[in-house]
């Protein structure tokens, strides 16, 4: 059976998505004002997409905004969202599987669907295209489409051919040649520099390239010209062979992932907390079995409670490590259900693991004992996070910097530690660093002598012993040129208390006036 590929091209995907997201702002679905979507570049804002009115005013994709505004001063702008467009395209790829067994993304604005042996369900390939266009019209998305035996030929017809082109698949090679011979060579999905070379050679149509390629000497000449181009987009012969079906073109299908979900529909609405906890226990057990069957553990859980009056209450949890322990899940949710207003009653509960990770089977007895005694680190972090908030639990990790206050950063408690070039273990650091170095008044021997006496928090302290200095130069790659070096001293006063102070700058270094002194840490 001849393979049939459906190519879908959404030429106004970015603008259509923006328009659908701002219907209330526009006062309707029509966007009649000239408008463009822009992205920031090193040379200024650049246009990524333009609506119909903007295009009529002269705005084009790739044009700088300043140039477009010389043509249309009233041009409205909005930020482009390429990541959001890609996520939306992925959703469309899953939705497009209604027309075939699998679909693949064709970024940035296209889809490919395998419709082999499917068109008879829609009354033929024409009926299939009618259904496709009706579906996208209901979603208010502009569309061009084509069906052909190969992905390359379908893509070429959708982008450069007549609307709703169907290439006969009975004799695929000849049919593709006839259908695509008049299309420009840009329909081969080649890089811009390759298209420039072909234009200089006088090759503007696919038919011209095909005719040259059929002659043995002509193919050899093109092969020699692009012999170092291994990428399909950089070699017209590879693209032509893919288009004619001589060599396969690998496609990566989109595989939808279903989040584990369990729910309970109650015969009688519940209003009391004890009954709610009982249902939650059942849901947690069901979720644990669901996750265990897929060898997964939940990192994020969403509990939805449907009230009789139609209101939905949602509570979310995010765990430090993947888990499928029902007792742990119930314990965490218990703290989030105290403020739930059941109203006239809750008639349905749904528990969904919106984020799950692979979790292998563990020795249950040992883990259970650890959980019961509260010695599991992940369980402890989860309880602290639920009680104190998601941002309140973190851990310091080393960071490559000589400046003490920059030598560590805060990370999520169980996230992998980022790679670094090693710790500065040959330096001595105080046990306690102040959140912010405090300015002190110091009496010292000029110009670079040791400190003799200093005042900190209203008290004067006589210096008994001094060790240092340890000089730390400014990090020129992070700071301005006016930053001053630091000379650190470990000192001990007459009462035996030890401090870590530093002098910022030197006399006559040309980066300020007299040096300032700061106290940054307390030694043990």
Coordinates of C-alpha atoms in Angstrom, one line a residue:
X1 CA 0.0 0.0 0.0
X2 CA 1.3 3.4 -0.9
X3 CA 2.1 5.6 2.0
X4 CA 0.1 8.8 2.3
X5 CA 1.3 11.8 4.3
X6 CA -0.9 14.8 5.2
X7 CA 1.0 18.1 5.5
X8 CA -0.6 20.9 7.5
X9 CA 0.8 24.4 7.4
X10 CA -0.5 27.1 9.7
X11 CA 0.9 30.2 8.0
X12 CA -0.4 32.6 10.7
X13 CA 0.1 30.4 13.8
X14 CA 1.7 33.1 15.9
X15 CA -0.8 35.8 15.1
X16 CA -3.8 33.5 15.4
X17 CA -2.7 32.3 18.8
X18 CA -2.1 35.9 20.0
X19 CA -5.5 36.9 18.6
X20 CA -7.3 34.0 20.3
X21 CA -5.6 34.8 23.6
X22 CA -6.6 38.5 23.5
X23 CA -10.2 38.3 22.3
X24 CA -11.5 40.3 25.2
X25 CA -8.9 43.0 24.6
X26 CA -9.8 43.3 20.9
X27 CA -13.5 43.3 21.7
X28 CA -14.0 40.4 19.3
X29 CA -12.1 38.0 17.1
X30 CA -11.2 40.5 14.4
X31 CA -7.9 42.2 14.6
X32 CA -8.3 45.1 12.2
X33 CA -5.5 47.3 13.5
X34 CA -2.0 47.0 12.0
X35 CA -0.1 44.9 14.5
X36 CA 3.1 42.9 14.7
X37 CA 4.8 40.5 17.1
X38 CA 8.4 41.5 17.9
X39 CA 11.4 40.0 19.5
X40 CA 14.5 41.8 20.9
X41 CA 17.8 41.4 19.1
X42 CA 21.2 43.0 19.4
X43 CA 20.2 45.5 16.7
X44 CA 16.8 46.3 18.1
X45 CA 13.2 44.9 17.9
X46 CA 12.6 42.6 14.9
X47 CA 9.3 41.6 13.5
X48 CA 8.4 37.9 13.9
X49 CA 4.8 38.0 12.6
X50 CA 2.3 40.5 11.3
X51 CA -1.4 40.4 10.9
X52 CA -3.2 41.1 7.7
X53 CA -3.5 44.8 8.3
X54 CA 0.1 45.0 9.3
X55 CA 1.2 43.1 6.2
X56 CA -0.9 45.5 4.0
X57 CA 0.9 48.4 5.7
X58 CA 4.3 47.0 4.6
X59 CA 5.4 45.0 7.7
X60 CA 7.2 41.7 6.9
X61 CA 8.7 38.9 9.0
X62 CA 12.4 39.6 9.6
X63 CA 12.1 43.3 9.1
X64 CA 13.3 45.6 11.9
X65 CA 10.6 47.4 13.7
X66 CA 12.1 50.8 13.1
X67 CA 12.0 50.2 9.4
X68 CA 8.4 49.1 9.5
X69 CA 7.4 52.2 11.4
X70 CA 8.7 54.4 8.7
X71 CA 6.1 52.8 6.5
X72 CA 3.3 52.7 9.1
X73 CA 3.8 54.9 12.2
X74 CA 0.6 53.6 13.8
X75 CA 1.9 50.0 13.9
X76 CA 1.0 48.3 17.2
X77 CA 3.4 45.8 18.8
X78 CA 3.2 42.8 21.1
X79 CA 6.0 40.5 22.3
X80 CA 6.5 37.3 20.4
X81 CA 6.3 34.0 22.2
X82 CA 8.1 31.3 20.2
X83 CA 8.2 28.8 23.2
X84 CA 4.4 29.2 23.7
X85 CA 3.9 28.7 20.0
X86 CA 5.9 25.5 20.0
X87 CA 3.9 24.2 23.0
X88 CA 0.7 25.0 21.2
X89 CA 1.9 23.2 18.1
X90 CA 2.6 20.2 20.2
X91 CA -0.9 20.2 21.5
X92 CA -2.2 20.5 17.9
X93 CA 0.0 17.5 16.9
X94 CA -1.7 15.4 19.6
X95 CA -5.1 16.7 18.5
X96 CA -4.3 15.9 14.8
X97 CA -4.0 12.2 15.6
X98 CA -7.8 12.1 15.0
X99 CA -6.9 11.9 11.3
X100 CA -4.2 9.3 11.4
X101 CA -2.3 6.8 13.6
X102 CA 0.5 9.1 14.3
X103 CA 1.5 12.8 13.7
X104 CA 4.8 14.6 13.9
X105 CA 5.7 18.3 14.5
X106 CA 7.1 20.3 11.6
X107 CA 8.4 23.4 13.5
X108 CA 7.8 26.2 13.6
X109 CA 4.3 26.2 12.1
X110 CA 3.5 22.8 10.5
X111 CA 2.4 19.3 11.2
X112 CA 2.8 16.0 9.4
X113 CA 0.1 13.2 9.8
X114 CA 0.4 9.7 8.4
X115 CA -3.1 9.0 6.9
X116 CA -2.2 5.8 5.1
X117 CA -5.4 3.6 4.9
X118 CA -7.4 6.2 6.6
X119 CA -9.1 8.4 3.9
X120 CA -11.9 5.9 3.1
X121 CA -13.3 6.6 6.6
X122 CA -14.0 10.2 5.5
X123 CA -15.2 9.3 2.0
X124 CA -11.9 9.7 0.3
X125 CA -8.9 12.0 0.5
X126 CA -11.0 15.0 -0.5
X127 CA -13.4 14.3 2.3
X128 CA -10.5 14.0 4.7
X129 CA -9.2 17.4 3.7
X130 CA -12.7 18.9 4.1
X131 CA -12.9 17.5 7.6
X132 CA -9.4 18.8 8.4
X133 CA -10.2 22.3 7.3
X134 CA -13.5 22.3 9.1
X135 CA -11.8 21.2 12.3
X136 CA -9.2 24.0 12.1
X137 CA -11.8 26.6 11.1
X138 CA -13.7 25.8 14.3
X139 CA -10.5 26.6 16.2
X140 CA -10.2 29.9 14.2
X141 CA -6.8 28.8 12.7
X142 CA -5.7 29.6 9.1
X143 CA -4.6 26.4 7.3
X144 CA -3.1 25.1 4.1
X145 CA -2.8 21.4 3.5
X146 CA -1.8 18.7 1.0
X147 CA -1.6 14.9 0.7
X148 CA 1.2 13.2 -1.1
X149 CA 3.2 9.9 -0.9
X150 CA 6.2 11.4 0.9
X151 CA 6.6 14.0 3.6
X152 CA 8.8 16.2 1.4
X153 CA 6.3 16.3 -1.5
X154 CA 3.3 16.9 0.9
X155 CA 5.3 19.8 2.5
X156 CA 6.1 21.3 -0.9
X157 CA 2.5 21.2 -2.1
X158 CA 1.2 22.6 1.2
X159 CA 3.6 25.6 1.2
X160 CA 4.0 26.4 -2.5
X161 CA 1.3 24.4 -4.4
X162 CA -2.4 24.9 -5.0
X163 CA -4.8 24.8 -2.0
X164 CA -5.7 21.3 -0.9
X165 CA -3.4 19.6 -3.4
X166 CA -3.7 15.8 -3.6
X167 CA -0.8 14.0 -5.3
X168 CA -1.7 10.6 -6.9
X169 CA -0.1 7.8 -5.1
X170 CA -0.6 5.0 -7.7
X171 CA 2.7 5.8 -9.5
X172 CA 4.4 7.9 -6.8
X173 CA 7.6 8.9 -8.6
X174 CA 6.0 10.2 -11.9
X175 CA 3.0 11.7 -10.1
X176 CA 5.3 13.6 -7.8
X177 CA 7.4 14.9 -10.7
X178 CA 4.3 16.1 -12.5
X179 CA 2.8 17.8 -9.4
X180 CA 6.0 19.5 -8.3
X181 CA 7.9 20.3 -11.5
X182 CA 6.7 24.0 -11.6
X183 CA 7.3 24.7 -7.9
X184 CA 10.3 26.8 -6.9
X185 CA 13.4 25.1 -5.5
X186 CA 12.6 26.7 -2.1
X187 CA 9.9 23.9 -1.9
X188 CA 12.8 21.5 -1.3
X189 CA 13.3 22.9 2.3
X190 CA 16.9 24.0 1.6
X191 CA 19.0 26.5 3.5
X192 CA 19.1 30.1 2.2
X193 CA 22.7 29.9 1.1
X194 CA 22.0 26.8 -1.0
X195 CA 19.0 28.5 -2.6
X196 CA 21.3 31.4 -3.5
X197 CA 23.8 29.0 -5.1
X198 CA 21.0 27.4 -7.2
X199 CA 19.7 30.7 -8.3
X200 CA 23.1 31.8 -9.5
X201 CA 23.3 28.5 -11.4
X202 CA 20.0 29.4 -13.1
X203 CA 18.0 26.6 -11.4
X204 CA 14.8 28.1 -10.1
X205 CA 12.2 25.3 -10.5
X206 CA 12.2 21.8 -9.2
X207 CA 11.6 20.5 -12.7
X208 CA 14.9 22.1 -13.8
X209 CA 16.9 20.4 -11.0
X210 CA 15.1 17.1 -11.8
X211 CA 16.0 17.3 -15.5
X212 CA 19.6 18.0 -14.8
X213 CA 19.7 15.3 -12.1
X214 CA 18.4 12.7 -14.6
X215 CA 21.4 13.2 -16.8
X216 CA 24.3 11.2 -15.3
X217 CA 26.9 14.0 -15.8
X218 CA 24.4 16.6 -14.4
X219 CA 24.0 14.6 -11.2
X220 CA 27.7 14.1 -10.8
X221 CA 28.3 17.9 -11.3
X222 CA 25.7 18.7 -8.6
X223 CA 27.1 16.0 -6.4
X224 CA 30.6 17.5 -6.7
X225 CA 29.3 21.0 -6.0
X226 CA 27.7 19.9 -2.7
X227 CA 29.9 16.9 -1.8
X228 CA 30.8 18.4 1.6
X229 CA 27.1 19.0 2.6
X230 CA 25.9 16.2 4.8
X231 CA 22.8 17.9 6.1
X232 CA 19.6 17.3 4.0
X233 CA 18.8 21.0 4.2
X234 CA 22.2 21.8 2.7
X235 CA 22.2 19.3 -0.1
X236 CA 19.6 19.6 -2.9
X237 CA 20.2 16.0 -4.1
X238 CA 19.3 14.5 -0.7
X239 CA 16.2 16.6 -0.5
X240 CA 15.2 15.7 -4.1
X241 CA 15.7 11.9 -3.3
X242 CA 13.6 12.3 -0.1
X243 CA 10.9 14.2 -2.1
X244 CA 10.7 11.4 -4.7
X245 CA 10.8 8.6 -2.1
X246 CA 14.1 7.2 -3.2
X247 CA 15.6 7.4 0.3
X248 CA 13.6 7.4 3.6
X249 CA 13.1 10.5 5.6
X250 CA 12.9 9.8 9.4
X251 CA 10.1 11.5 11.3
X252 CA 9.7 11.7 15.0
X253 CA 6.1 11.1 16.0
X254 CA 4.5 12.8 18.9
X255 CA 3.6 10.4 21.7
X256 CA 1.0 11.8 24.1
X257 CA 1.6 11.1 27.7
X258 CA -1.4 10.6 29.9
X259 CA -1.0 11.8 33.5
X260 CA -2.0 9.2 36.1
X261 CA -5.4 10.1 37.3
X262 CA -7.9 8.6 39.8
X263 CA -11.2 9.9 41.0
X264 CA -14.2 9.1 43.1
X265 CA -17.8 10.1 42.4
X266 CA -19.8 10.0 45.6
X267 CA -23.4 8.8 45.9
X268 CA -24.0 11.4 48.6
X269 CA -22.2 14.8 48.9
X270 CA -19.9 15.0 51.9
X271 CA -19.5 18.0 54.2
X272 CA -17.4 16.7 57.1
X273 CA -13.6 16.5 57.3
X274 CA -13.5 12.9 58.6
X275 CA -15.4 11.7 55.5
X276 CA -13.2 13.8 53.3
X277 CA -10.0 12.2 54.8
X278 CA -11.5 8.7 54.2
X279 CA -12.1 9.4 50.5
X280 CA -8.6 10.9 50.2
X281 CA -7.1 7.8 51.7
X282 CA -8.9 5.7 49.0
X283 CA -7.7 8.0 46.3
X284 CA -4.1 7.9 47.5
X285 CA -4.2 4.1 47.5
X286 CA -5.6 4.1 44.0
X287 CA -2.9 6.6 42.9
X288 CA -0.2 4.4 44.4
X289 CA -1.4 1.4 42.5
X290 CA -1.6 3.4 39.3
X291 CA 1.9 4.8 39.7
X292 CA 3.3 1.4 40.7
X293 CA 1.9 -0.2 37.6
X294 CA 3.7 2.4 35.4
X295 CA 6.9 2.3 37.5
X296 CA 6.5 6.0 38.3
X297 CA 6.6 8.2 41.3
X298 CA 4.7 11.5 41.7
X299 CA 6.6 14.8 42.0
X300 CA 3.5 17.0 41.7
X301 CA -0.1 16.1 42.6
X302 CA -3.3 18.0 42.1
X303 CA -6.4 17.3 44.1
X304 CA -9.7 18.6 42.7
X305 CA -12.9 18.8 44.8
X306 CA -16.1 19.4 42.9
X307 CA -18.8 21.0 45.0
X308 CA -22.5 20.6 44.5
X309 CA -22.9 24.2 43.5
X310 CA -20.4 23.7 40.6
X311 CA -17.4 25.4 42.2
X312 CA -14.1 23.5 41.9
X313 CA -11.5 23.7 44.7
X314 CA -7.9 22.7 43.7
X315 CA -5.0 21.9 46.1
X316 CA -1.5 21.2 44.7
X317 CA 1.5 19.6 46.2
X318 CA 5.1 19.3 44.9
X319 CA 7.3 16.8 46.5
X320 CA 11.1 17.0 46.8
X321 CA 11.6 13.4 45.4
X322 CA 9.4 11.0 43.5
X323 CA 7.1 9.1 45.8
X324 CA 4.0 6.8 45.7
X325 CA 3.6 6.3 49.4
X326 CA -0.2 6.8 50.1
X327 CA 0.3 7.6 53.8
X328 CA 2.9 10.3 52.9
X329 CA 0.5 11.8 50.3
X330 CA -2.4 11.9 52.7
X331 CA -0.3 13.4 55.5
X332 CA 0.8 16.2 53.1
X333 CA -2.7 16.9 51.8
X334 CA -4.1 17.0 55.3
X335 CA -2.4 20.3 56.0
X336 CA -3.9 21.8 52.8
X337 CA -7.5 20.8 53.5
X338 CA -8.1 22.7 56.7
X339 CA -9.5 25.7 55.0
X340 CA -11.7 23.9 52.5
X341 CA -15.3 25.2 52.5
X342 CA -17.5 22.3 51.5
X343 CA -20.6 24.5 51.0
X344 CA -23.6 22.2 50.3
X345 CA -21.3 19.2 49.9
X346 CA -18.5 17.8 47.8
X347 CA -19.7 15.2 45.2
X348 CA -16.5 14.3 43.4
X349 CA -12.8 14.2 44.1
X350 CA -10.0 13.7 41.5
X351 CA -6.3 13.2 42.2
X352 CA -4.0 13.7 39.3
X353 CA -0.2 13.3 39.1
X354 CA 0.7 16.2 36.7
X355 CA 4.4 15.5 37.1
X356 CA 5.7 12.0 37.5
X357 CA 9.2 10.5 37.3
X358 CA 10.5 6.9 36.9
X359 CA 10.7 5.3 40.3
X360 CA 12.0 1.7 40.7
X361 CA 10.7 -0.7 43.3
X362 CA 12.3 -0.4 46.7
X363 CA 12.6 -2.5 49.8
X364 CA 9.4 -1.7 51.4
X365 CA 10.1 -2.6 54.9
X366 CA 13.2 -0.5 55.2
X367 CA 11.6 2.5 53.6
X368 CA 8.5 2.2 55.7
X369 CA 10.5 2.1 58.9
X370 CA 12.4 5.2 57.8
X371 CA 9.1 7.0 57.1
X372 CA 7.6 6.0 60.4
X373 CA 10.6 7.4 62.4
X374 CA 10.8 10.5 60.3
X375 CA 14.3 9.9 59.2
X376 CA 13.6 10.0 55.4
X377 CA 15.1 13.2 54.1
X378 CA 12.7 13.6 51.3
X379 CA 9.7 13.1 53.6
X380 CA 11.1 15.7 56.0
X381 CA 11.6 18.2 53.3
X382 CA 8.1 17.7 52.0
X383 CA 6.6 18.3 55.4
X384 CA 8.7 21.5 55.9
X385 CA 7.7 22.7 52.4
X386 CA 4.0 22.2 53.1
X387 CA 4.3 23.9 56.5
X388 CA 6.6 26.8 55.5
X389 CA 6.1 27.3 51.8
X390 CA 7.8 26.2 48.7
X391 CA 10.4 29.0 48.8
X392 CA 11.4 28.6 52.4
X393 CA 13.3 25.3 52.1
X394 CA 16.6 25.4 50.2
X395 CA 20.2 24.5 50.7
X396 CA 23.5 26.3 49.9
X397 CA 25.8 25.0 47.3
X398 CA 29.3 26.2 46.4
X399 CA 29.7 28.7 43.6
X400 CA 32.9 29.5 41.9
X401 CA 33.8 33.0 43.3
X402 CA 36.5 34.4 45.5
X403 CA 34.1 37.0 47.0
X404 CA 32.8 35.4 50.2
X405 CA 29.2 36.6 49.8
X406 CA 29.1 35.1 46.3
X407 CA 30.8 31.8 47.1
X408 CA 27.5 30.0 47.6
X409 CA 24.0 30.0 46.1
X410 CA 20.7 28.6 47.2
X411 CA 19.2 25.6 45.4
X412 CA 16.2 23.3 45.9
X413 CA 17.0 20.8 48.6
X414 CA 17.3 17.6 46.6
X415 CA 18.3 19.0 43.2
X416 CA 21.6 17.7 41.9
X417 CA 24.5 20.0 42.8
X418 CA 25.8 22.0 39.9
X419 CA 29.3 21.2 38.7
X420 CA 32.1 23.5 39.8
X421 CA 35.9 23.7 39.6
X422 CA 36.4 22.7 43.3
X423 CA 36.3 24.5 46.6
X424 CA 38.8 26.9 47.9
X425 CA 39.7 24.6 50.8
X426 CA 43.1 26.2 51.4
X427 CA 41.4 29.4 52.7
X428 CA 40.1 29.6 56.2
X429 CA 36.6 31.0 56.5
X430 CA 34.6 31.9 59.6
X431 CA 31.8 29.7 60.8
X432 CA 29.2 32.5 60.5
X433 CA 28.9 35.0 57.7
X434 CA 26.7 38.0 58.3
X435 CA 23.9 38.4 55.8
X436 CA 25.4 41.7 54.8
X437 CA 28.9 43.0 55.8
X438 CA 28.6 45.8 58.5
X439 CA 30.6 48.9 58.3
X440 CA 33.0 49.5 61.3
X441 CA 35.3 52.2 62.4
X442 CA 38.9 51.0 62.7
X443 CA 42.0 52.6 64.1
X444 CA 45.0 51.1 62.2
X445 CA 48.6 51.9 61.3
X446 CA 48.8 53.7 58.0
X447 CA 49.1 53.2 55.2
X448 CA 48.8 49.4 55.2
X449 CA 49.3 48.5 58.9
X450 CA 47.3 46.1 61.1
X451 CA 44.1 47.2 62.8
X452 CA 44.6 48.2 66.5
X453 CA 41.1 49.0 67.7
X454 CA 37.6 49.0 66.1
X455 CA 34.0 50.0 67.0
X456 CA 31.2 47.6 66.1
X457 CA 27.6 47.9 67.2
X458 CA 28.4 50.7 69.7
X459 CA 31.2 48.8 71.5
X460 CA 34.9 49.5 71.2
X461 CA 37.1 46.4 71.0
X462 CA 40.9 46.3 71.4
X463 CA 42.7 44.0 69.0
X464 CA 44.9 41.5 70.7
X465 CA 46.0 39.3 67.8
X466 CA 45.9 39.7 64.0
X467 CA 46.3 37.3 61.1
X468 CA 46.4 38.4 57.5
X469 CA 45.9 40.0 55.2
X470 CA 44.3 37.7 52.6
X471 CA 43.9 39.9 49.5
X472 CA 40.9 39.3 47.2
X473 CA 40.9 41.2 43.9
X474 CA 37.6 42.3 42.3
X475 CA 36.0 40.0 39.8
X476 CA 36.5 42.1 36.7
X477 CA 34.2 40.0 34.6
X478 CA 31.2 40.7 36.9
X479 CA 31.9 44.1 38.3
X480 CA 32.6 47.6 37.1
X481 CA 36.1 48.9 36.8
X482 CA 35.7 51.1 39.9
X483 CA 35.4 48.0 42.2
X484 CA 38.1 47.9 44.9
X485 CA 40.1 45.0 46.3
X486 CA 39.7 43.7 49.8
X487 CA 42.3 42.8 52.5
X488 CA 40.8 40.4 55.0
X489 CA 42.1 40.0 58.6
X490 CA 41.3 37.4 61.2
X491 CA 41.5 39.2 64.5
X492 CA 40.9 38.5 68.2
X493 CA 40.0 41.0 70.8
X494 CA 40.9 41.1 74.5
X495 CA 37.9 39.0 75.5
X496 CA 38.8 36.2 73.1
X497 CA 36.2 36.9 70.5
X498 CA 37.3 36.4 66.9
X499 CA 36.2 38.3 63.9
X500 CA 36.7 38.4 60.2
X501 CA 37.0 42.0 58.9
X502 CA 38.3 43.5 55.7
X503 CA 39.5 46.8 54.4
X504 CA 38.0 47.8 51.0
X505 CA 40.5 49.6 48.9
X506 CA 43.9 51.0 49.3
X507 CA 45.1 54.6 49.8
X508 CA 45.9 56.1 46.5
X509 CA 44.5 53.2 44.3
X510 CA 42.6 55.8 42.3
X511 CA 39.2 54.1 42.8
X512 CA 37.8 56.3 45.6
X513 CA 38.8 58.1 48.8
X514 CA 40.0 56.6 52.1
X515 CA 39.5 52.8 52.4
X516 CA 36.4 51.6 54.3
X517 CA 36.4 48.8 56.9
X518 CA 33.7 46.1 57.2
X519 CA 33.0 43.2 59.5
X520 CA 31.7 40.2 57.6
X521 CA 32.0 37.1 59.8
X522 CA 32.4 35.7 63.3
X523 CA 34.9 32.9 64.0
X524 CA 34.5 30.1 66.4

